[in-house]
CSV table of C-alpha atoms in Angstrom, one decimal:
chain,number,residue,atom,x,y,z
A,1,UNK,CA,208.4,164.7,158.7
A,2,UNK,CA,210.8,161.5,160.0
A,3,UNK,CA,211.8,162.1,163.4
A,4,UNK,CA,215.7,162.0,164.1
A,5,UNK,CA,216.5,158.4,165.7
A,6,UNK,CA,218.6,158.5,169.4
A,7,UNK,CA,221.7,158.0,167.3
A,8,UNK,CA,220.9,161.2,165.2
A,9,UNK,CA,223.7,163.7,166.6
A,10,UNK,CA,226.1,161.4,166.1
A,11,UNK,CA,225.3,160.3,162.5
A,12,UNK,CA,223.8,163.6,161.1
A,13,UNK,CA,227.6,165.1,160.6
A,14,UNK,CA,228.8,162.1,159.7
A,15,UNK,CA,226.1,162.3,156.2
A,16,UNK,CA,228.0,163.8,153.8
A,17,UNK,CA,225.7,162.9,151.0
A,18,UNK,CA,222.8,164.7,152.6
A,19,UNK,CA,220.6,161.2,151.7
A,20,UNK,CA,218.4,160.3,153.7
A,21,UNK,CA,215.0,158.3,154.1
A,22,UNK,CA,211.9,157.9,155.9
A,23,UNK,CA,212.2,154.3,157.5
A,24,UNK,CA,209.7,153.5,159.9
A,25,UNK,CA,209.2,157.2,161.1
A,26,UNK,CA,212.6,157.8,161.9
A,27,UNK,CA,215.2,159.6,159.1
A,28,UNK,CA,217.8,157.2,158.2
A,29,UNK,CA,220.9,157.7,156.3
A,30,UNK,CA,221.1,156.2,152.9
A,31,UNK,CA,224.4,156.5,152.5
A,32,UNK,CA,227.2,158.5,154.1
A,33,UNK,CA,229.2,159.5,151.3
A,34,UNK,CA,228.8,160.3,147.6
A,35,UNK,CA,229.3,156.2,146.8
A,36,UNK,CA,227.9,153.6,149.4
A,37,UNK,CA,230.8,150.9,147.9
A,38,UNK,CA,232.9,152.0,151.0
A,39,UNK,CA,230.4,151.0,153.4
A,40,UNK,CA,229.2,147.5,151.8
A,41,UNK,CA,233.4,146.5,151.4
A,42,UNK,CA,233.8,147.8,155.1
A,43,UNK,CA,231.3,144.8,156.2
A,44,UNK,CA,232.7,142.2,153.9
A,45,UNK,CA,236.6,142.9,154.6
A,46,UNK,CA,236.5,144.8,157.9
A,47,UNK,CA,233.1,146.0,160.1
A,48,UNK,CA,230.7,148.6,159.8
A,49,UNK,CA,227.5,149.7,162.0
A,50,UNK,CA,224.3,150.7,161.0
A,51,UNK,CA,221.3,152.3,162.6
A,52,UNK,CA,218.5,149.8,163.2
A,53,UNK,CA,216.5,151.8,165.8
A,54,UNK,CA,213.5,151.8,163.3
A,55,UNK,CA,213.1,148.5,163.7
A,56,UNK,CA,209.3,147.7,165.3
A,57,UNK,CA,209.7,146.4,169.0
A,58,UNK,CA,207.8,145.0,171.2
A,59,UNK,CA,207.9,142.8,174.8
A,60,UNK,CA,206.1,140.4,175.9
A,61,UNK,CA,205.7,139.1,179.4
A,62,UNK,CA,203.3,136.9,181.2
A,63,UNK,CA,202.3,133.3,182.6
A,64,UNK,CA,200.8,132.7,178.4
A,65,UNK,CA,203.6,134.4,176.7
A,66,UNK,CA,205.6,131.5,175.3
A,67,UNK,CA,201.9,130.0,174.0
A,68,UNK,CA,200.8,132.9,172.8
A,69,UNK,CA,204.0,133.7,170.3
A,70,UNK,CA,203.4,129.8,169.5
A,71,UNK,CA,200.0,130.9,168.5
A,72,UNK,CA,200.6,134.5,166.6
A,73,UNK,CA,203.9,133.1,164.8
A,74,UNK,CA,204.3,130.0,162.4
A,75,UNK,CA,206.8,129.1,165.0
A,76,UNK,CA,206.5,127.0,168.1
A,77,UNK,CA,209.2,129.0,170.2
A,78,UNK,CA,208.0,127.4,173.5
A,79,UNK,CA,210.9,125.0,173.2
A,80,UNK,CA,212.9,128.0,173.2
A,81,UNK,CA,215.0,128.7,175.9
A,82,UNK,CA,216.7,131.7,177.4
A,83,UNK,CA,219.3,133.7,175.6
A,84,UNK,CA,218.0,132.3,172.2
A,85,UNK,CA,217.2,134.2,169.1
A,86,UNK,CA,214.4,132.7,166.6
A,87,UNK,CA,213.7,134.2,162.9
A,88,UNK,CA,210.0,133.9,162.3
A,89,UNK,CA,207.0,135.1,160.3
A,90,UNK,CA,203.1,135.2,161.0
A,91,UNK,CA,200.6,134.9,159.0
A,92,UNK,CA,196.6,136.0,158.6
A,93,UNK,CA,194.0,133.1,158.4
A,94,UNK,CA,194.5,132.7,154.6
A,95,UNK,CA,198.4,131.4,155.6
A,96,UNK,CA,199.4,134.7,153.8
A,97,UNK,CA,202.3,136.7,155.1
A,98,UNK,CA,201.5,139.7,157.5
A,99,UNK,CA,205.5,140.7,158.4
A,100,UNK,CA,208.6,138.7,159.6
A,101,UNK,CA,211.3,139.1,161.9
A,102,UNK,CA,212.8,137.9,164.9
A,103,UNK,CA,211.8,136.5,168.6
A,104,UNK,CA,214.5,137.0,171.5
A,105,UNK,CA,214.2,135.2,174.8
A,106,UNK,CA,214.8,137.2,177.4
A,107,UNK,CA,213.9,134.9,180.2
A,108,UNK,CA,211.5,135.1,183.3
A,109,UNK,CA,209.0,134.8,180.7
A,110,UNK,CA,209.4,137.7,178.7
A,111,UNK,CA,210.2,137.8,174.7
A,112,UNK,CA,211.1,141.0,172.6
A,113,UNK,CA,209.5,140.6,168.9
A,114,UNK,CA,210.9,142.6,166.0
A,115,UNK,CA,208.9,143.8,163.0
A,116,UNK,CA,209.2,145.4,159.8
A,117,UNK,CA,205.6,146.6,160.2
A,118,UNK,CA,203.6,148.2,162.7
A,119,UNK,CA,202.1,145.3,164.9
A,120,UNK,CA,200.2,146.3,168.5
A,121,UNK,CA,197.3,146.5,167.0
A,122,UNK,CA,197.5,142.9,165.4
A,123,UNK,CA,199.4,141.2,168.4
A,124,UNK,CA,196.1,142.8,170.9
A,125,UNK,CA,193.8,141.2,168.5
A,126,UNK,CA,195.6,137.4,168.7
A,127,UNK,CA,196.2,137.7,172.5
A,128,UNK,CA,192.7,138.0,173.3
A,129,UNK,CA,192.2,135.0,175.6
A,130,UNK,CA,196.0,134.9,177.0
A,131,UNK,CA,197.5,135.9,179.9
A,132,UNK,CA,199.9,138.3,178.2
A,133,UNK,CA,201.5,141.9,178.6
A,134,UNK,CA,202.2,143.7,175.3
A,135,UNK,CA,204.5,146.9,175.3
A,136,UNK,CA,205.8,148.9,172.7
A,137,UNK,CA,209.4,149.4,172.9
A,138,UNK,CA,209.9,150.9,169.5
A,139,UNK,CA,211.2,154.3,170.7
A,140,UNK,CA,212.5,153.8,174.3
A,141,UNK,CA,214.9,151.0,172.6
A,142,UNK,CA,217.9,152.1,170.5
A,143,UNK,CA,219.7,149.9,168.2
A,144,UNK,CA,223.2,149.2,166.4
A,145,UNK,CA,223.9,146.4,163.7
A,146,UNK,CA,227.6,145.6,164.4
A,147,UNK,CA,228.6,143.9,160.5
A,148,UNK,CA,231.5,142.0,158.8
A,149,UNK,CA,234.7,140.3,159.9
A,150,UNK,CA,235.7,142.0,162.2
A,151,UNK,CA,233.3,142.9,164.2
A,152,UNK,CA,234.1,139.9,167.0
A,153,UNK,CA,237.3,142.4,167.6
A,154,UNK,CA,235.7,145.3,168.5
A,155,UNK,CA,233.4,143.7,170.9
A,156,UNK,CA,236.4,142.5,172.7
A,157,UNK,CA,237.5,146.1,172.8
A,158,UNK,CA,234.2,147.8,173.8
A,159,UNK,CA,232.5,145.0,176.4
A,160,UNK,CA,233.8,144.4,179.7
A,161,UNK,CA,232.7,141.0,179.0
A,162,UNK,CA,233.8,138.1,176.5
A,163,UNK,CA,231.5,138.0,174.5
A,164,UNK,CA,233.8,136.1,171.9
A,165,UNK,CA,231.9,132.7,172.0
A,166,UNK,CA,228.5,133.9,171.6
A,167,UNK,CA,226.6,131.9,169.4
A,168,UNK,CA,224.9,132.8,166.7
A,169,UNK,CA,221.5,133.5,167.1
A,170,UNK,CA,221.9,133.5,170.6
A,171,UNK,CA,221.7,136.2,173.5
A,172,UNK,CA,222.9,137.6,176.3
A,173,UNK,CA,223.3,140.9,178.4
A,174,UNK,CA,226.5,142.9,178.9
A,175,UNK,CA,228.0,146.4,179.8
A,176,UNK,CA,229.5,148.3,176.7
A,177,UNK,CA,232.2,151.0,177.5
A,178,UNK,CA,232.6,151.7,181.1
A,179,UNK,CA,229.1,151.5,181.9
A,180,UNK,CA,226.7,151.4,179.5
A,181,UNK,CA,224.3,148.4,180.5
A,182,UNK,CA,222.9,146.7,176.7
A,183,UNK,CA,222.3,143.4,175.3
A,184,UNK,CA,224.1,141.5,172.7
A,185,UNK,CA,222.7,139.4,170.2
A,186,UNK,CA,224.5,137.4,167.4
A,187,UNK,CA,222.3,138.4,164.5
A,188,UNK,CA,222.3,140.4,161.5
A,189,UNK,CA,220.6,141.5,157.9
A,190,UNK,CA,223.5,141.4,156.0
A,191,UNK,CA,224.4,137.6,155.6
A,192,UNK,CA,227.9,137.9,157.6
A,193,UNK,CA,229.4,137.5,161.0
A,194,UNK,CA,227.6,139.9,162.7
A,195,UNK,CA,225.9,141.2,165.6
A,196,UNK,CA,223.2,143.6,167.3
A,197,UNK,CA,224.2,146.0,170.3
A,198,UNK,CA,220.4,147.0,172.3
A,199,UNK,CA,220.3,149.9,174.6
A,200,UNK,CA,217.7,151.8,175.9
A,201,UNK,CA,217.6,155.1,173.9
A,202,UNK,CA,218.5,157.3,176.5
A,203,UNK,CA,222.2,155.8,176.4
A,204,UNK,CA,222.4,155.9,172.4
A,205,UNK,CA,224.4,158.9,172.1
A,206,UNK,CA,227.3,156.9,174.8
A,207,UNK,CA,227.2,153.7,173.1
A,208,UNK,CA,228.3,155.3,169.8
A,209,UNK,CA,231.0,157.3,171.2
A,210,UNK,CA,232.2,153.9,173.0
A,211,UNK,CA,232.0,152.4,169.9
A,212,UNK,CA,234.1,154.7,168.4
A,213,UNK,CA,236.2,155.2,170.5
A,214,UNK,CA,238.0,151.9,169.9
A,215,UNK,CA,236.0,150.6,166.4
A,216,UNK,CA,238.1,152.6,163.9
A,217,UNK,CA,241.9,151.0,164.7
A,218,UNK,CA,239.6,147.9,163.2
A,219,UNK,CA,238.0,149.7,160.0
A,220,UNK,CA,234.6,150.4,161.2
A,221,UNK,CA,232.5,152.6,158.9
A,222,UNK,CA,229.5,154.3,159.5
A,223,UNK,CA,226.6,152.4,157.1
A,224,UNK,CA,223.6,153.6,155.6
A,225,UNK,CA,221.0,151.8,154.1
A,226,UNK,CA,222.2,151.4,150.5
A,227,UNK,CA,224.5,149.6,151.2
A,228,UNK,CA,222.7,147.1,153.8
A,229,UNK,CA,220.4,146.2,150.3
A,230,UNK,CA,223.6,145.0,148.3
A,231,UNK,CA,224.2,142.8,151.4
A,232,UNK,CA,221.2,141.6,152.0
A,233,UNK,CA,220.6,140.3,148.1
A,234,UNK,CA,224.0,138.7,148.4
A,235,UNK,CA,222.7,136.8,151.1
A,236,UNK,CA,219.2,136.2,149.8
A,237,UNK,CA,217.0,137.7,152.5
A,238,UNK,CA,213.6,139.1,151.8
A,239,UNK,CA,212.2,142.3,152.4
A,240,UNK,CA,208.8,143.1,153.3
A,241,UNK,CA,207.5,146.0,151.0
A,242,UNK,CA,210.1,144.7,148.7
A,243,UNK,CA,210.1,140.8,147.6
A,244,UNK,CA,206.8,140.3,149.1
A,245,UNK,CA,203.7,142.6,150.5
A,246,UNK,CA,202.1,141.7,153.9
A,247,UNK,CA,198.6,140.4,153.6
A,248,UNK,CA,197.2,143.2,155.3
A,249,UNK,CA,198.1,145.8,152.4
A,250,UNK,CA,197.4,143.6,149.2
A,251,UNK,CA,194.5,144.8,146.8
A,252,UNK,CA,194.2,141.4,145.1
A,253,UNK,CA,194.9,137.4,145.6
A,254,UNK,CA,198.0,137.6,143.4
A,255,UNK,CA,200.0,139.9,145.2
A,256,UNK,CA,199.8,137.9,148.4
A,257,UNK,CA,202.6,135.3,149.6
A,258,UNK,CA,202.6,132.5,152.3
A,259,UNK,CA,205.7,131.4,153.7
A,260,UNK,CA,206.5,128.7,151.5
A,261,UNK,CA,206.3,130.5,148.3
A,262,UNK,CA,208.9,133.1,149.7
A,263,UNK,CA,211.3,130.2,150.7
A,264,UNK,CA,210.5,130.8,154.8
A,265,UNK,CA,209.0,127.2,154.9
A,266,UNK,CA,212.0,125.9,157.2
A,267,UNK,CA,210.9,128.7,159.9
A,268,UNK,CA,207.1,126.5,159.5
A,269,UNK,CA,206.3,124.5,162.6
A,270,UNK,CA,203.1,122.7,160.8
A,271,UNK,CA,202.2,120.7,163.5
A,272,UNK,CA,202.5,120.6,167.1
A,273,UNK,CA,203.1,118.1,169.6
A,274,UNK,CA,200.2,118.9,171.7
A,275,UNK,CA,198.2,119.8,169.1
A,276,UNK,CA,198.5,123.7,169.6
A,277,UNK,CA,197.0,125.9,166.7
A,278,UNK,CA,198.5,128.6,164.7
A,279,UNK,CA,196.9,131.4,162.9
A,280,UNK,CA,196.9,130.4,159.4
A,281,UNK,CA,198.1,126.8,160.2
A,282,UNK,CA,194.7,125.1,158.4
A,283,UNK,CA,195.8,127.2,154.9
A,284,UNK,CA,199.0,126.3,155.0
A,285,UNK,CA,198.0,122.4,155.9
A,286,UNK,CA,196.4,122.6,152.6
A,287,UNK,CA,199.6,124.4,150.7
A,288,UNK,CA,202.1,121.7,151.7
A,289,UNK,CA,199.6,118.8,150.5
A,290,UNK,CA,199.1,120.7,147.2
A,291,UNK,CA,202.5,122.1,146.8
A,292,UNK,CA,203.0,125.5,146.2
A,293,UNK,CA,202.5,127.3,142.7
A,294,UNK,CA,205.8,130.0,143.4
A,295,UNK,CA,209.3,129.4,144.6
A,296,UNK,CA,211.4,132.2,145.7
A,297,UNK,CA,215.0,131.6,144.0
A,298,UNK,CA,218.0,133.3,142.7
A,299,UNK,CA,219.0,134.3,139.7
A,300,UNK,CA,222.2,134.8,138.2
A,301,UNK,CA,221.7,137.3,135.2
A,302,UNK,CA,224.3,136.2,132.2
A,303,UNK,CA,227.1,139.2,131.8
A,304,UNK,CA,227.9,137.8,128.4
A,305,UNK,CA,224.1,138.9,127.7
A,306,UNK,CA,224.0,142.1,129.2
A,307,UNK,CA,227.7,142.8,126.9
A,308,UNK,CA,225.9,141.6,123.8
A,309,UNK,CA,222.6,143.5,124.8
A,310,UNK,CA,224.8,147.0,125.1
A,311,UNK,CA,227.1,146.3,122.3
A,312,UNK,CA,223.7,146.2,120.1
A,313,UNK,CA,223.7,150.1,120.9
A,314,UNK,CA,226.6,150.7,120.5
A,315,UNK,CA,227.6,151.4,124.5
A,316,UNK,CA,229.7,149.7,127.1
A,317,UNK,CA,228.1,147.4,129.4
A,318,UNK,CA,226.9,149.3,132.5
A,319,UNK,CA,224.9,148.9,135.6
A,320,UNK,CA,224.0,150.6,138.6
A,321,UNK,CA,225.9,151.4,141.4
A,322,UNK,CA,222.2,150.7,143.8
A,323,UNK,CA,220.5,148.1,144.1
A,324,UNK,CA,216.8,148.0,142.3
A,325,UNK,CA,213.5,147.3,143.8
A,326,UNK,CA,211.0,146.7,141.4
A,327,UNK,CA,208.9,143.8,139.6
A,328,UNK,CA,210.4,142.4,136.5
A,329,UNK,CA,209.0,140.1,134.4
A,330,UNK,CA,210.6,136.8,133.9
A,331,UNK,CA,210.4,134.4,130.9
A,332,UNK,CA,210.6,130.9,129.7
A,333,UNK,CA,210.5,131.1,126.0
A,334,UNK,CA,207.8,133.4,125.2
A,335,UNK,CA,205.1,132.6,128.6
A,336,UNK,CA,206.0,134.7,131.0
A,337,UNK,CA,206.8,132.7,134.3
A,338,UNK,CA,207.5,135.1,137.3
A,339,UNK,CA,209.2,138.1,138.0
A,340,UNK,CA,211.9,139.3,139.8
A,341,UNK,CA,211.4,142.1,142.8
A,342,UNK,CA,215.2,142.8,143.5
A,343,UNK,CA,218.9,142.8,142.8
A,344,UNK,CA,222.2,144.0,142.1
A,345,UNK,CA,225.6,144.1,140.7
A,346,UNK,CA,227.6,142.4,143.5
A,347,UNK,CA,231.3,143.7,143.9
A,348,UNK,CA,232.5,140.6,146.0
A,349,UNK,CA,231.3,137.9,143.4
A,350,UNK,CA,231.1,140.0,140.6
A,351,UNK,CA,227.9,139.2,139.3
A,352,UNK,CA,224.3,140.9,138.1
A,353,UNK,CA,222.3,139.1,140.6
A,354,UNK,CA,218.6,139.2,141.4
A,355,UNK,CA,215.8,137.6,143.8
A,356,UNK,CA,212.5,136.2,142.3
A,357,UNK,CA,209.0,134.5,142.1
A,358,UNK,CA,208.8,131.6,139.9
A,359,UNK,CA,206.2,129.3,138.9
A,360,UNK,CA,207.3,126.2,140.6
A,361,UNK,CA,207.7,124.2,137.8
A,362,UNK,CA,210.5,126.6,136.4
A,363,UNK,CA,212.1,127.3,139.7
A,364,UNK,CA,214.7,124.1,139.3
A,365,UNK,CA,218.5,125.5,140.3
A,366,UNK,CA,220.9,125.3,137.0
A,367,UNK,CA,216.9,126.1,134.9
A,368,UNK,CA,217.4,129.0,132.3
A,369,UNK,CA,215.6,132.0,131.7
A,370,UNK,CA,215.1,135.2,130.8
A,371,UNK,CA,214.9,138.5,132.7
A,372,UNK,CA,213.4,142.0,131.1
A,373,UNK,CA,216.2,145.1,130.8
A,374,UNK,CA,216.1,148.0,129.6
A,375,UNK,CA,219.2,149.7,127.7
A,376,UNK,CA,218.2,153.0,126.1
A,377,UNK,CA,214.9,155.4,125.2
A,378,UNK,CA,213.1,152.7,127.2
A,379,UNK,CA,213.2,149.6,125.1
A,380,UNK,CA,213.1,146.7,127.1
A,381,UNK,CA,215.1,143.7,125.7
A,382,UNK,CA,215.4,140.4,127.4
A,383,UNK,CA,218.7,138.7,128.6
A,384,UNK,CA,219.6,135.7,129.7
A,385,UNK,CA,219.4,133.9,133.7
A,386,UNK,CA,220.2,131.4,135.5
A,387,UNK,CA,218.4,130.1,138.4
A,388,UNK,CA,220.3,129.5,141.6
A,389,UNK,CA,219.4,128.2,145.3
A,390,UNK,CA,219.6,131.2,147.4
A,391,UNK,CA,221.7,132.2,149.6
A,392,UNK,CA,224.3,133.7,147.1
A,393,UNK,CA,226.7,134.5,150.2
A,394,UNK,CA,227.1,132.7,152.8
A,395,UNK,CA,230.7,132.5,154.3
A,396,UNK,CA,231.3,130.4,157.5
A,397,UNK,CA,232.5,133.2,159.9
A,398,UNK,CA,228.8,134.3,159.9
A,399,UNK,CA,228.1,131.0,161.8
A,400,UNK,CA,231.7,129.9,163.6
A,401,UNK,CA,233.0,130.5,166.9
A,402,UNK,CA,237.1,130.9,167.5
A,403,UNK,CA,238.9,128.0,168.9
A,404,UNK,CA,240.2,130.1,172.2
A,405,UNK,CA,238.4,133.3,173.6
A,406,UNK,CA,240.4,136.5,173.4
A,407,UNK,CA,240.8,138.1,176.1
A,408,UNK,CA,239.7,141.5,176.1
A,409,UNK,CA,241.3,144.6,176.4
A,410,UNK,CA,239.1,145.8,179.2
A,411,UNK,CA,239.7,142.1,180.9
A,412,UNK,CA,242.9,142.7,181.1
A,413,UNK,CA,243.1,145.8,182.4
A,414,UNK,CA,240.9,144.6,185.2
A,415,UNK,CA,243.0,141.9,185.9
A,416,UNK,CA,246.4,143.9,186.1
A,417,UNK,CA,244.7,146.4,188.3
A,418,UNK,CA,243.5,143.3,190.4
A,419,UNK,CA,246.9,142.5,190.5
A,420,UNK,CA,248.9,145.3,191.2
A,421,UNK,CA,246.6,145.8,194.6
């Protein structure tokens, strides 16, 4: 039975649609309504918060801590200094994905690591020899994922501080409401401008009310996690369980992934300047002399096909409203040459999109081929692709910082009060 997340009295009335998951151990909302379209156009034209508390946590403190995540992660973060964010992934000998996510600098040597996956037990087994502290934070730290255009608006509503020129992928700590001590980070799973509100879970019930309290007059929307997979194709993001297994779960060779296969190269620090090993880094040595037989790419599925496909049965084009999550075969001709793992109809650019594995050779952008659907009583046809270089969406707001902070509301209510006395 998933246990109820610290935000769970607030969104529990909230569910209309009664849909829920198991994510992590914790029950999360799949959508709020009976259509999840609100929620995805609330982060693309105005804001909308979701529940990330499931997320995997952990900190890590001590005089080896910076060398140890150099060690564990693909990533040298040493160079890393306080109040940054780094996306990573680690890997098992083999240079074979385990689970990815992200490495926060808190400063005074300690980190907080994300996960998708379960990870003590693997980080205790890689810190053996370092002078390291590991704790789970998982429950004792709730979560928010503050998404879309306008969410820069009602941070300056809800923090006493301006927070407006925070960077992205950047850090820093700050009181939301009247006094509800949190940190802010500039990051996000949904490809837009976007940030992540961190509380400990004993004040999760205050932050949403705060947020709330002012959000609304800015068109925030509750989210749920139907919508968050729309966005997160549009942007070209994997997911772990989803567009590739980790290592440790994978019955045979083929359904294993090293980071450059799933297009996570860029996050690869190969070599070091001192020399420092990582785990995996021999295996993946080897994989960029080779070159890699998969490429992760996009594909852009022809809507000209899928009419003619429909039209053979006589029945208007359709698709679903959800994004899908399983493999699809892919072809060139008649040799099949990948598959796809997930996509979606996207409402903002209006086309059937999809994320895939391709043999390399295949996997140049503009390349065509052809993607298995199926229409009616199960007969799977094929329709045309198109390859593209991922991500599908990525808007510059996601990155930018205003021209002249905005004072907030809060700021200036301080500063007439300062005033006035």
């Amino acid at each position: 039975m998933p246990a109820p997340s610290p935000f769970h009295s607030r969104t529990q009335p909230l569910c209309r649609s009664y849909a829920w998951k198991d994510w992590a151990g914790y029950a999360a909302v799949c959508t709020y309504d009976s259509c999840h379209e609100p929620e995805y156009y609330a982060v693309r034209q105005t804001c909308a918060v979701l529940d990330v508390t499931p997320l995997h946590k952990y900190e890590i403190a001590g005089a080896d801590a910076a060398e140890f995540l150099a060690f564990l992660t693909v990533r040298d973060v040493r160079a890393l200094k306080a109040g940054r964010v780094s996306y990573l992934c680690w890997c098992d000998d083999d240079g074979k994905l385990l689970d990815d996510g992200t490495v926060t600098v808190l400063g005074d040597g300690r980190y907080r690591l994300t996960a998708s996956l379960p990870q003590l037990h693997w980080l205790s087994l890689c810190a053996d020899g370092f002078d390291v502290e590991i704790t789970d934070v998982s429950d004792s730290m709730a979560a928010l994922a503050l998404q879309g255009p306008r969410a820069r608006d009602v941070l300056a509503d809800l923090c006493q501080e301006d927070v407006s020129r925070l960077r992205f992928f950047r850090h820093r700590r700050c009181t939301f409401g009247d006094d509800i001590a949190g940190e802010l980070t500039r990051t996000g799973y949904t490809g837009d401008l976007g940030y992540e509100l961190w509380v400990d879970a004993a004040r999760a019930e205050a932050l949403w009310d705060a947020l709330f309290a002012v959000g609304p007059s800015h068109g925030l929307l509750p989210m749920g996690l139907d919508a968050l997979d729309m966005l997160r194709i549009e942007a070209g993001f994997v997911l772990q369980g989803v567009d590739y297994r980790s290592a440790r779960v994978c019955l045979i060779e083929g359904q294993r992934s090293s980071p450059f296969e799933m297009g996570l190269g860029w996050t690869v620090d190969l070599e070091r300047d001192d020399g420092l090993p990582f785990v995996g880094q021999a295996a993946l040595r080897r994989e960029a002399a080779r070159g890699s037989r998969y490429k992760f790419v996009g594909l852009e599925v022809s809507w000209a096909a899928i009419e003619a496909l429909y039209d053979a049965y006589g029945l208007p084009p359709a698709r679903a409203a959800a994004a899908w999550r399983h493999n699809t075969p892919v072809y060139v001709d008649e040799l099949q040459v990948g598959y796809a793992t997930s996509g979606t109809w996207s409402p903002l650019l209006k086309a059937e999109l999809a994320l895939a594995h391709l043999e390399t050779r295949y996997a140049e952008a503009g390349s065509e081929v052809a993607i298995e659907m199926t229409v009616e009583y199960g007969q799977r046809r094929r329709v045309m692709a198109r390859v593209a270089e991922l991500p599908f969406f990525d808007p510059a707001r996601k990155r930018a910082i205003p021209a002249k902070a905005k004072a907030t509301k809060k700021a200036k209510a301080t500063a007439k009060k300062a005033a006035a006395s």
